[in-house]
Structures are given as structure tokens and as C-alpha cells.
Coordinates of C-alpha atoms in Angstrom, one line a residue:
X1 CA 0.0 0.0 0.0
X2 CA 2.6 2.3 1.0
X3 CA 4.7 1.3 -2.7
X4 CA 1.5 2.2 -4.4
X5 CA 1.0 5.1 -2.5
X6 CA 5.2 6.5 -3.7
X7 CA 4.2 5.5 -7.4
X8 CA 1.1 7.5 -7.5
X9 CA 2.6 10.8 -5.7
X10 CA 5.6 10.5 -8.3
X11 CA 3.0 9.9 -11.2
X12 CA 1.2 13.4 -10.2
X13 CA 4.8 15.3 -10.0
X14 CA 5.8 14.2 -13.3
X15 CA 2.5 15.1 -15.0
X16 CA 2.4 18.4 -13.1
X17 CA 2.1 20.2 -17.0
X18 CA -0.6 18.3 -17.5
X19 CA -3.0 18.9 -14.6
X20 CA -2.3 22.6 -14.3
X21 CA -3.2 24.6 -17.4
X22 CA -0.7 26.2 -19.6
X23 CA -0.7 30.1 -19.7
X24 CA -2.8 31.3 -22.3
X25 CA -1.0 33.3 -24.9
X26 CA -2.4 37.0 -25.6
X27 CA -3.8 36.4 -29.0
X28 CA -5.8 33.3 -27.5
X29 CA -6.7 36.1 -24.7
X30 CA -8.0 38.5 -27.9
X31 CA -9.9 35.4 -29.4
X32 CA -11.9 34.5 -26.0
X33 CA -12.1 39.1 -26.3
X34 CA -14.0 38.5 -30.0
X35 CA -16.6 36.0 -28.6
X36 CA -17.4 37.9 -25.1
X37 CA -17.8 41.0 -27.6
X38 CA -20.1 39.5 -29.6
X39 CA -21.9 37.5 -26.7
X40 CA -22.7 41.0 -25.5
X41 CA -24.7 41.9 -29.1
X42 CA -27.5 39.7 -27.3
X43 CA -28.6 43.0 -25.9
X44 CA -28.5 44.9 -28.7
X45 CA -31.6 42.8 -29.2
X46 CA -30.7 41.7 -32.8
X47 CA -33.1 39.3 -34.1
X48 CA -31.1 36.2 -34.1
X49 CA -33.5 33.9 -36.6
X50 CA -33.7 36.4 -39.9
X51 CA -30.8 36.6 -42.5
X52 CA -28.4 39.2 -41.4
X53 CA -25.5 40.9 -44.1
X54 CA -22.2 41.7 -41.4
X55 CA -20.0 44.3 -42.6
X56 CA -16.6 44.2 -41.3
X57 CA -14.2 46.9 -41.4
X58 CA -11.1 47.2 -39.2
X59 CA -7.6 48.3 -39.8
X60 CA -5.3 45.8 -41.9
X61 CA -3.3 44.8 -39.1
X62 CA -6.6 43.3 -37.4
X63 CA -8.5 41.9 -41.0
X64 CA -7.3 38.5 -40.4
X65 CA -9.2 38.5 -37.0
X66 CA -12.8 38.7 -39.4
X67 CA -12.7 35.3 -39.7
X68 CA -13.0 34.6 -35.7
X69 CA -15.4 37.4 -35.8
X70 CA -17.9 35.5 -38.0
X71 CA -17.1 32.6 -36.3
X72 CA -17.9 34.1 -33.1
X73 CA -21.4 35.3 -34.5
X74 CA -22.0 31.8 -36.4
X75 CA -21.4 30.0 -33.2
X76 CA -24.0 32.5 -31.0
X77 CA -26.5 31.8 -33.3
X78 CA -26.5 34.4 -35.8
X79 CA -27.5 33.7 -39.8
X80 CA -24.7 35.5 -41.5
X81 CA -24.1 36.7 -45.2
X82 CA -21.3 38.3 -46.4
X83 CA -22.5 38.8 -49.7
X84 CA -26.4 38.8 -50.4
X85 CA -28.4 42.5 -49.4
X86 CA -30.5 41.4 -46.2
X87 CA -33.0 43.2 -44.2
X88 CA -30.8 44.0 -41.3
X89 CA -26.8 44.7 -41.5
X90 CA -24.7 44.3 -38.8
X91 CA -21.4 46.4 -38.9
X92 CA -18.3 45.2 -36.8
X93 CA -15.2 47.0 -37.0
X94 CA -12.1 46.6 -34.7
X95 CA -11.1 49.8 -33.3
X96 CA -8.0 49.0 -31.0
X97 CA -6.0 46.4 -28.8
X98 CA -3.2 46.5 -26.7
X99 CA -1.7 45.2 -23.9
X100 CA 0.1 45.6 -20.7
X101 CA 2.3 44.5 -17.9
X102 CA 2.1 46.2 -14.4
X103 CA 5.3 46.9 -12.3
X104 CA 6.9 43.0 -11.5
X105 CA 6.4 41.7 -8.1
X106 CA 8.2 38.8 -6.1
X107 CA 6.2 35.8 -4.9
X108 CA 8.0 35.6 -1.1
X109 CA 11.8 36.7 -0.4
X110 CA 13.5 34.0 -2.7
X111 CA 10.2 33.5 -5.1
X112 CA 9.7 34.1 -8.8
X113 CA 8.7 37.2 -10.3
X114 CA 5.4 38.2 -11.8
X115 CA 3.3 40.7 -13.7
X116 CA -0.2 41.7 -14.0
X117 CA -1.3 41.2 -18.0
X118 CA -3.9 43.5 -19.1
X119 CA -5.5 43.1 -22.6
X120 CA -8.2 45.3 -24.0
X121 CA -10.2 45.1 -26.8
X122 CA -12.2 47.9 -28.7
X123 CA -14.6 47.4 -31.1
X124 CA -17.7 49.4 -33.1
X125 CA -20.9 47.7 -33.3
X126 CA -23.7 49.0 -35.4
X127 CA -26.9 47.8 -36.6
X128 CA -29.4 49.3 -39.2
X129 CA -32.4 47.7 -40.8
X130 CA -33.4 49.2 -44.4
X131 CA -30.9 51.5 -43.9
X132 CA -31.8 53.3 -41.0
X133 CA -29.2 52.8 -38.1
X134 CA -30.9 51.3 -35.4
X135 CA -28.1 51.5 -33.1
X136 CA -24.5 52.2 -32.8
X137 CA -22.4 51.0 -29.5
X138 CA -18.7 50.9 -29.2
X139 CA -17.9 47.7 -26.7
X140 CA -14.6 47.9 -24.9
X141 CA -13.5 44.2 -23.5
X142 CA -10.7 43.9 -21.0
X143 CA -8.6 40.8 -19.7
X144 CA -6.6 40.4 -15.9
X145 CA -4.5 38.3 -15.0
X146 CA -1.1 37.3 -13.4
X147 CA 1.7 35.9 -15.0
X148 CA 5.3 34.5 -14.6
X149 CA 7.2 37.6 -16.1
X150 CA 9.6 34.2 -17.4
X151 CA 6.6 33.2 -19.5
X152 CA 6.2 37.1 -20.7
X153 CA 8.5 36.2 -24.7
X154 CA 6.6 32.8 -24.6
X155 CA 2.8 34.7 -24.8
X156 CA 3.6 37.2 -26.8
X157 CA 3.8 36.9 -30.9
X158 CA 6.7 38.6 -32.1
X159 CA 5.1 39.1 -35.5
X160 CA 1.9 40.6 -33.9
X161 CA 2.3 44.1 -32.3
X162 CA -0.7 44.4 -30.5
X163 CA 0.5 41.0 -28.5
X164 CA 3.4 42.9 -27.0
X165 CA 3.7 45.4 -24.2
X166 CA 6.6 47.3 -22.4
X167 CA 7.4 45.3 -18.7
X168 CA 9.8 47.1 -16.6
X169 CA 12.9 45.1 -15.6
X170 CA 13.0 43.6 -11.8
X171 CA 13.9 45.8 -9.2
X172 CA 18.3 45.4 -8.8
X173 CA 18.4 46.4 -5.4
X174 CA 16.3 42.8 -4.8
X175 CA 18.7 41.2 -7.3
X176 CA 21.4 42.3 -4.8
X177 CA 19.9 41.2 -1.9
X178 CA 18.9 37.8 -2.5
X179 CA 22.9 36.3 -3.2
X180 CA 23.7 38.4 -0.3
X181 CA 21.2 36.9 2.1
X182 CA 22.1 33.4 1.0
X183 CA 26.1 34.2 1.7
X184 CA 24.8 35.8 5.3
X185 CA 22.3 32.8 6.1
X186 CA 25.2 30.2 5.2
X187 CA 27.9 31.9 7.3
X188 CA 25.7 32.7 10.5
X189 CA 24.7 28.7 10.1
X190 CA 28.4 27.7 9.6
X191 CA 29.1 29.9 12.8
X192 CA 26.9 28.2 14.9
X193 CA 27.5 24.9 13.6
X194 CA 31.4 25.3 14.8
X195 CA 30.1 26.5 18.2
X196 CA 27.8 24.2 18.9
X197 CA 30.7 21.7 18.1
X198 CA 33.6 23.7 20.5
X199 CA 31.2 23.4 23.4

């Protein structure tokens, strides 16, 4: 029982990766942004069961996002055409993202550094039925969380400047202190080590 017991404690350390989620990267933080945007639409009060044309309009460096957009939409429901002239047209246009890391703080006196991410995302919702605009709603979205600031070049997508934000560099005063309070700790226990021993 007790063998069993070693064997499945060392199965749960080695497979630590796998019960504890991975961070999430900030462009799969800006997709989870898309669908809570267009969750909120639902009370815009769009009629969900007729035919509706989407127009989408954003700056180039966002266009390839359109596709999660209308996937976003398709998946809540909506009837989407790109092409055909419906009834009611719903216009979607990304206005802004960025993201940002707070000042870097230590987890305990020897621990790891982290970082509080912040994404938002901006977009321009309109609606208009036979060409009279019906409404027109600018949504902003926004994302918190802590992270490792080790896992900060992992999340981020080089290629992808809205993924990236400035993160100011540990404190060197604390980088100082730590090898010095090792050294100290090791020579006050090495003291009373030979102490104890000479009495």
C-alpha cells in the first residue's frame, strides 16, 4: 500500500504540466475578447433567426481577425451573409487592442517574479435595418490576470504588435539582496555549527 501510494505521488509530479493549465498566450486572450464582444450583441436585441448581411471593417493589421469574428457570431446563433443584401446589417469594425504589464512583483523573499497582464479590446458595433441605423455601441473588453514575467516572450507573438507590451525590468536592489542573504544565512549557520561543536 505504502509502494503504491510512492508511485502514484511520483506519477502526479511528473504530470504536473498536465494537470495545471498552460498560460494562455495574448492572442488566445483577444480570441476568447472576439466572442465575449459579440456575446454582448444579445442585448443589442438583434433578431437572431432572420438573415443578417455583417460588414466588417477594421484596420489591416486586425483583418485576419474577421474570420474569428464570423465565427464568433455563427457559433451564438446568428444567420450570417457576407454577400447577399439582407434586411438588417450588422457592422463590426475593430477599433483598438493592446496590452500591458504592471510593475513586476516577487512571490515571497527567494520566489519568482510576476506581472499583471492587461488586454483590451475595442470594437464598433452597429446595426441598421433598411438602412436606417438602429443603433451604434462601441464595446470595450478587457482581460486580468497574473503571470510568470519568465513566460512574458513565450505569450507574446513577435510578428503581432498588439500582443506585446513594455514590462519594466525587476527591481536590482532585490537582485542584490537575494545572493547576499544566501552568503549571510550560510555563514551565521556555519558559525553556529562550529560553536555548537567547540562546546
Amino acid at each position: 500500500m505504502h509502494l503504491n501510494f510512492k508511485k502514484t505521488l511520483l506519477l502526479i509530479i511528473l504530470n504536473t504540466g498536465l494537470i495545471f493549465p498552460q498560460t494562455k498566450t495574448n492572442l488566445e486572450i483577444v480570441y476568447s475578447l472576439i466572442e465575449k464582444s459579440v456575446t454582448e450583441t444579445s442585448s443589442l436585441e438583434i433578431e437572431k433567426s432572420q438573415p443578417l448581411k455583417i460588414n466588417l471593417s477594421s484596420p489591416a493589421s486586425f483583418e485576419f481577425l474577421h474570420i474569428k469574428v464570423i465565427d464568433a457570431f455563427s457559433n451564438s446563433g446568428y444567420k450570417l451573409h457576407v454577400d447577399s443584401v439582407q434586411k438588417g446589417t450588422i457592422g463590426y469594425s475593430i477599433t483598438g487592442i493592446n496590452t500591458a504589464y504592471g510593475e513586476p512583483f516577487q512571490d515571497g523573499l527567494f520566489g519568482e517574479y510576476f506581472t499583471q497582464r492587461t488586454i483590451v479590446y475595442r470594437t464598433l458595433i452597429n446595426y441598421t435595418e433598411n438602412g436606417h441605423v438602429l443603433f451604434s455601441k462601441e464595446m470595450v473588453n478587457e482581460s486580468t490576470d497574473t503571470i510568470p514575467v519568465s513566460q512574458v516572450s513565450t505569450v507574446e507573438n513577435p510578428s503581432l504588435f498588439f500582443t506585446k507590451g513594455n514590462i519594466l525590468e525587476p527591481p536590482v536592489l532585490s537582485n542584490l539582496l537575494e545572493p547576499i542573504l544566501v552568503v549571510g544565512t550560510l555563514i551565521v549557520t556555519v558559525i553556529l555549527l562550529f560553536t555548537v561543536r567547540g562546546k
